[in-house]
Short mmCIF file of C-alpha atoms in Angstrom, two decimals:
data_model
loop_
_atom_site.label_atom_id
_atom_site.label_comp_id
_atom_site.label_asym_id
_atom_site.label_seq_id
_atom_site.Cartn_x
_atom_site.Cartn_y
_atom_site.Cartn_z
CA MET I 39 -4.98 -28.16 20.29
CA ASP I 40 -4.16 -28.03 16.56
CA ILE I 41 -5.60 -30.38 13.96
CA THR I 42 -2.49 -32.61 13.80
CA THR I 43 -2.46 -33.16 17.57
CA SER I 44 -6.21 -33.86 17.53
CA LEU I 45 -5.85 -36.52 14.83
CA ILE I 46 -2.91 -38.15 16.66
CA VAL I 47 -4.96 -38.31 19.88
CA ILE I 48 -7.89 -39.88 18.00
CA ALA I 49 -5.55 -42.43 16.37
CA PHE I 50 -4.08 -43.24 19.81
CA ILE I 51 -7.58 -43.86 21.22
CA TYR I 52 -8.31 -46.19 18.29
CA GLY I 53 -5.07 -48.03 19.09
CA ILE I 54 -6.15 -48.55 22.70
CA PHE I 55 -9.58 -49.85 21.59
CA LEU I 56 -7.99 -52.25 19.08
CA PHE I 57 -5.48 -53.53 21.65
CA LEU I 58 -8.18 -54.17 24.27
CA ASP I 59 -10.41 -55.80 21.65
CA ASN I 60 -7.68 -58.24 20.56
CA PHE I 61 -6.64 -58.86 24.17
CA PHE I 62 -10.14 -59.83 25.34
CA LYS I 63 -10.78 -61.95 22.23
CA SER I 64 -7.47 -63.82 22.57
CA CYS I 65 -8.32 -64.59 26.19
CA ALA I 66 -11.74 -65.85 25.08
CA HIS I 67 -13.33 -63.46 27.53
CA TYR I 68 -16.92 -64.72 27.33
CA PRO I 69 -18.74 -61.61 28.71
CA TYR I 70 -16.88 -59.40 26.22
CA ILE I 71 -17.65 -61.65 23.25
CA LYS I 72 -21.28 -61.86 24.37
CA PHE I 73 -21.34 -58.05 24.64
CA LEU I 74 -20.12 -57.66 21.04
CA GLU I 75 -22.67 -60.17 19.74
CA GLY I 76 -25.49 -58.54 21.67
CA THR I 77 -24.72 -54.96 20.73
CA GLY I 78 -23.47 -55.50 17.18
CA PHE I 79 -20.18 -53.67 17.72
CA LYS I 80 -17.05 -54.60 15.79
CA ILE I 81 -13.66 -52.91 16.21
CA GLN I 82 -11.13 -52.86 13.37
CA PHE I 83 -8.09 -50.78 12.44
CA LEU I 84 -9.17 -47.09 12.73
CA THR I 85 -12.76 -48.28 12.31
CA ILE I 86 -15.69 -48.95 14.62
CA LYS I 87 -18.72 -50.75 13.17
CA TRP I 88 -22.18 -51.16 14.64
CA GLN I 89 -25.26 -52.93 13.31
CA THR I 90 -28.64 -53.77 14.80
CA LYS I 91 -32.15 -54.93 13.96
CA ALA I 92 -33.64 -53.15 16.97
CA PHE I 93 -35.08 -50.31 14.87
CA ASN I 94 -36.58 -52.45 12.10
CA ARG I 95 -40.08 -52.66 13.59
CA THR I 96 -40.19 -48.95 14.39
CA ILE I 97 -39.19 -47.97 10.84
CA ILE I 98 -41.64 -50.44 9.30
CA ARG I 99 -44.41 -49.10 11.55
CA TRP I 100 -43.60 -45.51 10.51
CA GLY I 101 -43.55 -46.44 6.85
CA ASN I 102 -46.90 -48.22 6.98
CA SER I 103 -48.64 -45.58 9.11
CA ARG I 104 -49.09 -43.01 6.29
CA LEU I 105 -48.81 -44.82 2.99
CA SER I 106 -50.58 -42.16 0.91
CA PHE I 107 -48.43 -39.36 2.35
CA PHE I 108 -45.16 -41.24 1.79
CA ASN I 109 -46.23 -42.15 -1.73
CA ILE I 110 -46.59 -38.44 -2.61
CA TRP I 111 -43.54 -37.52 -0.51
CA PHE I 112 -41.12 -39.88 -2.24
CA ASN I 113 -42.56 -39.16 -5.70
CA LEU I 114 -41.65 -35.51 -5.06
CA GLY I 115 -38.23 -36.70 -3.95
CA LEU I 116 -37.78 -38.65 -7.18
CA TYR I 117 -38.44 -35.60 -9.37
CA ALA I 118 -36.38 -33.26 -7.18
CA SER I 119 -33.41 -35.64 -7.26
CA LEU I 120 -33.58 -36.06 -11.04
CA ILE I 121 -33.61 -32.26 -11.43
CA LEU I 122 -30.56 -32.09 -9.17
CA VAL I 123 -28.54 -34.58 -11.27
CA PRO I 124 -27.58 -32.17 -14.11
CA ILE I 125 -27.14 -29.31 -11.62
CA ALA I 126 -24.67 -31.37 -9.55
CA VAL I 127 -22.77 -32.51 -12.65
CA ILE I 128 -22.46 -28.93 -13.93
CA MET I 129 -21.28 -27.76 -10.50
CA LEU I 130 -18.59 -30.46 -10.44
CA LEU I 131 -17.38 -29.69 -13.97
CA TYR I 132 -17.34 -25.95 -13.26
CA SER I 133 -15.33 -26.52 -10.06
CA VAL I 134 -12.80 -28.58 -12.01
CA PHE I 135 -12.66 -25.78 -14.59
CA GLN I 136 -11.96 -23.29 -11.79
CA ASN I 137 -9.24 -25.54 -10.41
CA PHE I 138 -7.34 -26.45 -13.55
CA ILE I 139 -8.15 -23.71 -16.06
CA THR I 140 -8.84 -20.42 -14.28
CA LYS I 141 -6.69 -21.25 -11.20
CA LYS I 142 -9.23 -19.44 -8.98
CA GLN I 143 -8.66 -21.13 -5.63
CA GLN I 144 -10.51 -18.64 -3.43
CA HIS I 145 -14.05 -19.12 -4.71
CA ILE I 146 -14.30 -22.76 -5.82
CA LEU I 147 -17.94 -23.78 -6.22
CA LEU I 148 -17.50 -27.29 -4.78
CA GLU I 149 -14.76 -27.30 -2.16
CA PRO I 150 -13.69 -30.53 -0.43
CA VAL I 151 -13.66 -30.39 3.38
CA ILE I 152 -10.18 -31.46 4.51
CA PRO I 153 -9.22 -31.40 8.22
CA GLY I 154 -6.21 -29.19 8.74
CA LEU I 155 -6.70 -27.23 5.52
CA ASN I 156 -10.17 -25.71 5.57
CA LEU I 157 -11.51 -27.39 8.72
CA PRO I 158 -10.11 -26.09 12.04
CA ALA I 159 -9.54 -28.56 14.86
CA SER I 160 -12.04 -26.65 17.02
CA GLU I 161 -14.81 -27.43 14.52
CA LEU I 162 -14.03 -31.12 14.00
CA GLY I 163 -16.83 -32.06 16.39
CA TYR I 164 -19.37 -30.02 14.41
CA TYR I 165 -18.26 -31.73 11.20
CA SER I 166 -18.51 -35.27 12.60
CA GLY I 167 -21.74 -34.56 14.49
CA THR I 168 -23.58 -33.02 11.55
CA LEU I 169 -22.27 -35.70 9.20
CA ILE I 170 -23.81 -38.47 11.29
CA VAL I 171 -27.13 -36.57 11.57
CA ALA I 172 -27.24 -35.94 7.81
CA SER I 173 -26.27 -39.56 7.18
CA ILE I 174 -29.02 -40.90 9.47
CA VAL I 175 -31.63 -38.70 7.77
CA HIS I 176 -30.34 -39.88 4.38
CA GLU I 177 -30.56 -43.57 5.26
CA LEU I 178 -33.95 -43.12 6.92
CA GLY I 179 -35.20 -41.94 3.54
CA HIS I 180 -34.04 -45.16 1.88
CA ALA I 181 -35.57 -47.27 4.65
CA LEU I 182 -39.01 -45.60 4.61
CA ALA I 183 -39.18 -45.67 0.81
CA ALA I 184 -38.25 -49.37 0.87
CA VAL I 185 -41.05 -50.10 3.36
CA LEU I 186 -43.47 -48.32 1.02
CA ASP I 187 -42.67 -50.82 -1.75
CA ASP I 188 -42.43 -53.90 0.51
CA VAL I 189 -38.66 -54.27 0.26
CA ASN I 190 -37.31 -56.15 3.27
CA LEU I 191 -35.31 -54.10 5.77
CA ILE I 192 -32.52 -56.37 7.03
CA GLU I 193 -30.71 -54.11 9.49
CA VAL I 194 -29.47 -50.61 10.18
CA GLY I 195 -26.05 -49.57 11.38
CA ALA I 196 -23.25 -47.04 11.46
CA ASN I 197 -19.53 -47.09 10.76
CA ILE I 198 -16.92 -44.64 12.02
CA PHE I 199 -13.95 -44.51 9.66
CA PHE I 200 -11.38 -42.63 11.74
CA ILE I 201 -13.27 -39.28 12.06
CA LEU I 202 -15.97 -39.93 9.43
CA PRO I 203 -19.22 -41.36 10.84
CA VAL I 204 -21.55 -42.90 8.24
CA ALA I 205 -24.97 -44.49 8.84
CA TYR I 206 -26.41 -47.16 6.55
CA VAL I 207 -29.42 -49.41 6.01
CA ASN I 208 -29.17 -52.92 4.62
CA LEU I 209 -32.03 -53.74 2.25
CA SER I 210 -32.92 -56.92 0.40
CA THR I 211 -31.11 -56.27 -2.89
CA GLU I 212 -32.85 -59.15 -4.64
CA LYS I 213 -36.29 -57.67 -4.03
CA LEU I 214 -35.07 -54.10 -4.55
CA PHE I 215 -33.77 -54.65 -8.08
CA ASN I 216 -36.71 -56.84 -9.08
CA LEU I 217 -39.10 -53.93 -8.61
CA GLU I 218 -40.43 -51.79 -11.43
CA GLY I 219 -37.75 -49.30 -12.55
CA LYS I 220 -39.55 -46.23 -11.25
CA LYS I 221 -40.06 -47.75 -7.78
CA THR I 222 -36.40 -48.75 -7.52
CA LEU I 223 -35.42 -45.26 -8.64
CA ARG I 224 -37.70 -43.76 -6.01
CA ILE I 225 -35.99 -45.76 -3.25
CA MET I 226 -32.52 -44.77 -4.49
CA CYS I 227 -33.51 -41.08 -4.62
CA ALA I 228 -35.20 -41.06 -1.20
CA GLY I 229 -32.00 -40.42 0.76
CA ILE I 230 -31.02 -37.54 -1.52
CA TRP I 231 -34.49 -36.05 -1.13
CA HIS I 232 -34.26 -36.19 2.66
CA ASN I 233 -30.90 -34.39 2.57
CA ILE I 234 -32.36 -31.68 0.34
CA VAL I 235 -35.27 -31.18 2.74
CA LEU I 236 -32.92 -31.16 5.74
CA SER I 237 -30.83 -28.44 4.05
CA VAL I 238 -33.92 -26.32 3.39
CA ILE I 239 -35.02 -26.70 7.02
CA GLY I 240 -31.48 -25.79 8.08
CA ILE I 241 -31.55 -22.59 6.00
CA MET I 242 -34.90 -21.60 7.52
CA LEU I 243 -33.66 -22.24 11.06
CA TYR I 244 -30.42 -20.36 10.37
CA CYS I 245 -32.43 -17.33 9.27
CA LEU I 246 -34.80 -17.59 12.24
CA LEU I 247 -32.14 -17.94 14.94
CA PRO I 248 -31.44 -14.18 15.22
CA VAL I 249 -35.18 -13.58 15.65
CA ILE I 250 -35.46 -16.31 18.28
CA PHE I 251 -32.42 -15.18 20.27
CA SER I 252 -33.25 -11.48 19.96
CA MET I 253 -35.48 -11.98 23.02
CA ILE I 254 -32.47 -12.75 25.25
CA PHE I 255 -29.51 -11.30 23.30
CA HIS I 256 -28.79 -8.06 21.46
CA VAL I 257 -28.89 -8.77 17.72
CA ASN I 258 -27.76 -6.68 14.72
CA ARG I 259 -26.00 -4.19 16.99
CA GLY I 260 -22.43 -5.34 16.41
CA ILE I 261 -20.31 -8.38 17.17
CA THR I 262 -18.82 -9.86 20.33
CA ILE I 263 -15.20 -11.04 20.43
CA THR I 264 -15.57 -14.61 21.72
CA GLN I 265 -12.01 -15.84 21.33
CA ILE I 266 -8.69 -14.26 20.40
CA ALA I 267 -5.43 -16.09 19.76
CA LYS I 268 -2.59 -15.53 22.23
CA ASN I 269 -0.28 -14.46 19.40
CA SER I 270 -2.79 -12.07 17.84
CA PRO I 271 -1.19 -8.69 17.08
CA ILE I 272 -4.36 -6.88 18.15
CA LEU I 273 -4.54 -8.53 21.59
CA GLY I 274 -3.85 -6.29 24.56
CA PRO I 275 -5.17 -3.63 26.96
CA ARG I 276 -5.23 -1.00 24.20
CA GLY I 277 -6.35 -3.59 21.67
CA LEU I 278 -9.12 -6.18 21.70
CA VAL I 279 -9.87 -8.79 24.36
CA SER I 280 -12.52 -11.49 24.67
CA GLY I 281 -15.90 -9.98 25.46
CA ASP I 282 -15.35 -6.71 23.58
CA THR I 283 -18.17 -5.45 21.37
CA VAL I 284 -17.25 -3.95 17.98
CA PHE I 285 -19.86 -2.01 16.00
CA ARG I 286 -17.76 -0.22 13.36
CA ILE I 287 -14.55 -0.72 11.37
CA ASN I 288 -13.45 2.66 9.99
CA ASP I 289 -16.72 3.96 8.50
CA CYS I 290 -18.18 0.48 7.84
CA GLU I 291 -21.05 -0.50 10.15
CA VAL I 292 -20.66 -3.93 11.76
CA SER I 293 -24.02 -5.48 12.59
CA ASP I 294 -23.25 -9.21 12.61
CA GLU I 295 -20.55 -11.78 11.82
CA ASN I 296 -21.00 -11.51 8.04
CA SER I 297 -20.67 -7.71 8.05
CA TRP I 298 -17.58 -8.04 10.29
CA TYR I 299 -15.74 -10.00 7.59
CA THR I 300 -17.16 -7.77 4.84
CA CYS I 301 -15.84 -4.65 6.57
CA LEU I 302 -12.42 -6.24 7.08
CA ASN I 303 -12.27 -7.09 3.38
CA GLN I 304 -13.27 -3.53 2.46
CA VAL I 305 -10.27 -2.19 4.38
CA LYS I 306 -7.99 -3.78 1.78
CA ASP I 307 -9.60 -1.86 -1.10
CA HIS I 308 -8.09 1.55 -0.22
CA GLN I 309 -5.94 3.15 2.45
CA THR I 310 -8.27 4.88 4.90
CA GLY I 311 -8.48 8.67 4.79
CA PHE I 312 -8.94 10.57 8.07
CA CYS I 313 -10.45 14.04 8.55
CA ILE I 314 -7.88 15.95 10.62
CA ASP I 315 -8.21 19.27 12.42
CA PRO I 316 -5.58 21.73 11.09
CA LYS I 317 -4.72 22.62 14.70
CA LEU I 318 -3.56 19.02 15.19
CA VAL I 319 -1.33 19.31 12.13
CA HIS I 320 0.22 22.59 13.27
CA SER I 321 0.87 21.36 16.81
CA LEU I 322 2.12 17.80 16.18
CA ASP I 323 3.63 17.80 12.69
CA GLU I 324 7.25 16.57 12.76
CA SER I 325 7.76 16.18 9.03
CA ILE I 326 11.13 16.30 7.31
CA PRO I 327 11.90 16.72 3.59
CA LEU I 328 10.42 13.88 1.54
CA LYS I 329 12.55 10.81 0.97
CA TYR I 330 12.06 7.25 -0.23
CA SER I 331 11.94 4.54 2.41
CA VAL I 332 13.39 1.03 2.09
CA ASN I 333 10.11 -0.32 0.69
CA GLY I 334 10.04 2.34 -2.02
CA ASN I 335 7.28 4.49 -0.51
CA LEU I 336 7.55 8.20 0.14
CA ASP I 337 8.32 9.04 3.76
CA CYS I 338 8.33 12.32 5.67
CA CYS I 339 9.21 10.99 9.16
CA ASP I 340 12.76 10.66 10.49
CA GLY I 341 12.08 7.26 12.09
CA THR I 342 13.02 8.24 15.63
CA LYS I 343 9.45 7.84 16.90
CA SER I 344 7.79 4.54 16.05
CA GLU I 345 4.30 5.95 16.63
CA ASN I 346 4.69 8.56 13.87
CA ILE I 347 3.31 7.93 10.38
CA CYS I 348 3.68 9.98 7.22
CA PHE I 349 0.30 11.21 5.92
CA GLU I 350 -0.43 12.68 2.50
CA TYR I 351 -2.97 15.44 2.00
CA LEU I 352 -5.92 14.53 -0.26
CA ASP I 353 -7.04 17.87 -1.71
CA SER I 354 -10.79 18.07 -2.40
CA ASN I 355 -10.55 21.51 -4.02
CA ASP I 356 -10.26 22.02 -7.75
CA ASP I 357 -8.33 25.31 -7.56
CA GLY I 358 -5.01 23.55 -6.92
CA ILE I 359 -4.31 25.62 -3.79
CA LEU I 360 -3.19 23.55 -0.80
CA GLU I 361 -4.44 24.77 2.56
CA LEU I 362 -1.95 22.51 4.42
CA PRO I 363 1.38 20.82 3.63
CA SER I 364 1.12 17.97 1.13
CA HIS I 365 2.82 15.56 3.57
CA VAL I 366 2.83 15.64 7.37
CA CYS I 367 4.36 13.39 10.04
CA LEU I 368 1.87 12.73 12.83
CA PRO I 369 1.32 10.13 15.59
CA GLY I 370 -1.00 7.54 14.05
CA ARG I 371 -3.01 6.77 17.19
CA LYS I 372 -3.61 10.46 17.92
CA VAL I 373 -4.81 11.07 14.35
CA VAL I 374 -7.30 8.20 14.50
CA GLU I 375 -8.57 9.15 17.96
CA GLU I 376 -9.06 12.79 16.97
CA SER I 377 -10.69 12.03 13.59
CA PRO I 378 -14.46 11.51 13.94
CA THR I 379 -14.98 11.27 10.17
CA ILE I 380 -13.52 8.97 7.51
CA CYS I 381 -12.84 10.42 4.04
CA THR I 382 -11.59 7.40 2.09
CA GLN I 383 -13.96 7.79 -0.83
CA SER I 384 -13.52 10.54 -3.43
CA PRO I 385 -13.98 13.57 -3.39
CA HIS I 386 -12.45 13.33 0.14
CA ILE I 387 -14.61 16.10 1.61
CA CYS I 388 -14.45 16.69 5.38
CA PRO I 389 -16.91 18.66 7.57
CA ASN I 390 -16.16 21.37 10.15
CA ASN I 391 -13.10 22.82 8.40
CA ARG I 392 -11.17 19.58 8.67
CA TYR I 393 -8.88 18.20 5.96
CA CYS I 394 -8.47 14.71 4.54
CA PHE I 395 -5.16 12.92 5.07
CA ARG I 396 -4.22 9.36 4.12
CA PRO I 397 -1.36 7.35 5.70
CA ILE I 398 1.51 6.24 3.46
CA LEU I 399 2.17 2.63 4.44
CA SER I 400 3.90 -0.42 2.98
CA ASN I 401 1.98 -2.95 0.93
CA PHE I 402 -0.83 -4.81 2.72
CA THR I 403 -0.39 -2.70 5.88
CA TYR I 404 -3.34 -0.54 6.92
CA LEU I 405 -4.26 1.88 9.69
CA ILE I 406 -7.58 0.60 11.02
CA LYS I 407 -10.04 2.22 13.42
CA LEU I 408 -12.25 -0.18 15.39
CA SER I 409 -15.09 1.44 17.32
CA CYS I 410 -16.01 -0.61 20.38
CA LYS I 411 -18.64 -0.22 23.06
CA ASP I 412 -16.39 1.37 25.68
CA LYS I 413 -13.21 2.21 23.78
CA LEU I 414 -11.56 2.97 20.47
CA VAL I 415 -8.98 0.50 19.14
CA VAL I 416 -6.31 1.62 16.66
CA TYR I 417 -4.55 -1.14 14.73
CA LEU I 418 -1.62 -0.84 12.32
CA GLY I 419 -1.00 -4.06 10.43
CA TYR I 420 -2.58 -6.66 8.19
CA PRO I 421 -6.40 -7.05 8.19
CA ILE I 422 -6.03 -10.77 7.53
CA ASP I 423 -4.26 -11.15 10.89
CA ILE I 424 -7.41 -9.86 12.58
CA SER I 425 -9.77 -12.21 10.75
CA ARG I 426 -7.53 -15.25 11.30
CA SER I 427 -6.78 -14.70 14.98
CA ILE I 428 -10.23 -13.65 16.21
CA GLU I 429 -13.51 -15.53 16.54
CA VAL I 430 -16.66 -13.44 16.76
CA SER I 431 -20.35 -13.84 17.51
CA SER I 432 -23.32 -12.04 15.99
CA TYR I 433 -24.91 -11.95 19.45
CA ILE I 434 -24.16 -9.49 22.24
CA PRO I 435 -24.83 -10.65 25.84
CA ASN I 436 -27.33 -8.70 27.90
CA LEU I 437 -27.88 -8.68 31.66
CA VAL I 438 -29.19 -12.28 31.73
CA PHE I 439 -26.43 -14.07 29.80
CA LYS I 440 -22.71 -13.40 30.24
CA THR I 441 -21.55 -15.40 27.19
CA THR I 442 -22.80 -16.17 23.68
CA ASP I 443 -22.03 -19.90 23.82
CA VAL I 444 -25.61 -21.15 23.37
CA PRO I 445 -26.54 -19.19 20.20
CA ASP I 446 -23.02 -19.64 18.78
CA ILE I 447 -23.08 -23.42 19.15
CA MET I 448 -26.58 -23.69 17.68
CA THR I 449 -25.76 -21.33 14.80
CA LYS I 450 -22.56 -23.17 13.91
CA PHE I 451 -24.21 -26.59 14.20
CA ILE I 452 -27.12 -25.61 11.94
CA LYS I 453 -24.71 -23.98 9.48
CA TYR I 454 -22.61 -27.15 9.26
CA LEU I 455 -25.72 -29.34 9.10
CA THR I 456 -27.09 -27.35 6.15
CA ILE I 457 -23.80 -27.44 4.24
CA ILE I 458 -22.98 -31.09 5.00
CA SER I 459 -26.50 -32.29 4.21
CA PHE I 460 -26.62 -30.51 0.85
CA GLY I 461 -23.08 -31.67 0.10
CA LEU I 462 -24.16 -35.24 0.85
CA ALA I 463 -27.10 -34.82 -1.53
CA LEU I 464 -24.81 -33.50 -4.29
CA VAL I 465 -22.23 -36.27 -3.91
CA ASN I 466 -24.89 -38.99 -3.84
CA VAL I 467 -26.79 -37.68 -6.86
CA MET I 468 -23.66 -37.56 -9.04
CA PRO I 469 -22.88 -40.70 -11.08
CA LEU I 470 -20.01 -41.78 -8.82
CA SER I 471 -18.86 -45.30 -7.96
CA TYR I 472 -20.42 -46.74 -4.77
CA MET I 473 -22.79 -43.78 -4.44
CA ASP I 474 -26.54 -43.62 -5.01
CA GLY I 475 -25.86 -41.80 -8.27
CA GLN I 476 -24.28 -44.92 -9.76
CA TYR I 477 -27.48 -46.90 -9.27
CA ILE I 478 -29.66 -43.96 -10.33
CA MET I 479 -27.68 -43.67 -13.57
CA GLU I 480 -27.83 -47.44 -14.08
CA ILE I 481 -31.61 -47.54 -13.66
CA ILE I 482 -32.15 -44.55 -16.00
CA VAL I 483 -29.86 -45.97 -18.71
CA TYR I 484 -31.51 -49.40 -18.54
CA MET I 485 -35.01 -47.89 -18.60
CA LEU I 486 -34.25 -45.73 -21.65
CA LEU I 487 -31.76 -47.76 -23.69
CA ARG I 488 -31.98 -51.46 -22.81
CA GLU I 489 -34.45 -52.32 -25.58
CA LYS I 490 -32.35 -50.52 -28.22
CA LEU I 491 -28.82 -51.38 -27.11
CA GLY I 492 -29.10 -54.46 -24.90
CA ASN I 493 -27.77 -55.17 -21.42
CA LYS I 494 -24.07 -55.37 -22.32
CA LYS I 495 -23.89 -51.93 -23.97
CA CYS I 496 -25.99 -50.36 -21.23
CA LYS I 497 -23.61 -51.78 -18.64
CA LEU I 498 -20.64 -50.35 -20.58
CA ILE I 499 -22.28 -46.90 -20.77
CA VAL I 500 -22.94 -46.85 -17.02
CA ALA I 501 -19.40 -48.02 -16.22
CA THR I 502 -17.90 -45.37 -18.51
CA ILE I 503 -19.97 -42.52 -17.06
CA THR I 504 -19.40 -43.47 -13.42
CA THR I 505 -15.67 -44.08 -13.93
CA PHE I 506 -15.24 -40.73 -15.69
CA PHE I 507 -16.99 -38.67 -13.01
CA THR I 508 -15.34 -40.62 -10.18
CA LEU I 509 -11.90 -39.87 -11.62
CA ILE I 510 -12.88 -36.23 -12.15
CA LEU I 511 -13.91 -35.89 -8.49
CA ILE I 512 -10.74 -37.62 -7.24
CA LEU I 513 -8.54 -35.35 -9.39
CA HIS I 514 -10.46 -32.30 -8.16
CA CYS I 515 -9.92 -33.28 -4.51
CA LEU I 516 -6.24 -34.16 -5.01
CA TYR I 517 -5.54 -30.92 -6.87
CA PHE I 518 -7.32 -28.90 -4.18
CA PHE I 519 -5.28 -30.69 -1.50
CA TYR I 520 -2.04 -30.06 -3.41
CA ASN I 521 -2.73 -26.34 -3.86
CA ASN I 522 -3.78 -25.78 -0.26
CA PHE I 523 -1.27 -28.01 1.52
CA PRO I 524 0.79 -25.88 3.92
CA THR I 525 4.42 -25.66 2.86
#
């Protein structure tokens, strides 16, 4: 199911909920109305809201159980959040600079997550799930810090805006903003601090997962093909199928998922050179006089056999004497299968009296050798088609487990949780409208400048700063969406 279909299905489910909600309310269905009042649910257009006071006592009990610890804990959070403010602002400005000035779209520092563009439909559940966890941890920080300074906790709740779940806590604003400036600032920074800590824990768990799962899975020995698209050009009996283990691409060792993508990217740097036995050249060469093909490349094959490729000889000798023809026409698969050594890098030296030959192919097309556990796969095409049509796992099943679902799900969840949590911290610490950063900036400006400038000018400064950065972020997101929207 693609992302568009997924969103349509979700919208349809919302429509059913809204219809049933209006139907039962219009009929004055007493049990249903009582259910809504008792549970705190409210259904609106593409929105589900929930609020409750059931957790108030538990949170207050937690907050009062270790007052000295939480006092130190949230003071650390205050300083960490204030340090993060300029870092987040610089990251945002640099990302805008990348977007509008340098036009570097591939490595933007702060990249918006947009379903259908850079968020696959298959990972929508990870995004929503980790967002609600990060949001709950964030709001728990505000609640516990508020308890520490005797600010009344009114209720907690969560809203689901289409596919975006967001938790919240409702505090007594009158008491909150009547506190000493530092205490109010500490409460506003508490959620950001919790997201920072959650991200650090996520990084640690992400690094420990291979160690933990190494007891029941093979780790750092290659990758497992977990899923391959039906239209993938490398799918097939002589290609790759789900469950295959790949441990090398050309001469690049594949140990995990990261090295898999690194090796695929390295393929694009140079056409691969293969060390060929001269006997193979003499027995299979079907070259004709050199000519220029339609794409402008030199060609020495007559085109009657689709498996034949024109190879050029890369001479490693300095004497200028060629031991073999400069161009030969050979079957590509046979060359790759019979070539144990890669000679892509200069000086193109081959062992055992073999000679280095490189295929002459059209732009962005490469001859790739994938070494698997029980077979050798030869692929002629675009490396990007492999990376886009194949999902891999860093874990290889052993005799106990047949699939890698458990470590893959945990790895992906923790990865998303780390990224989403830190992203939530960055967005909230920036001086943006309706975010924690707006109130943090307001408190700092009033603490530093109110006596010199007065309330009116301080209010104007805060409004100017928050409006500026809010517009900057909106423009950044819109420009990113425009540049990445599929045409």
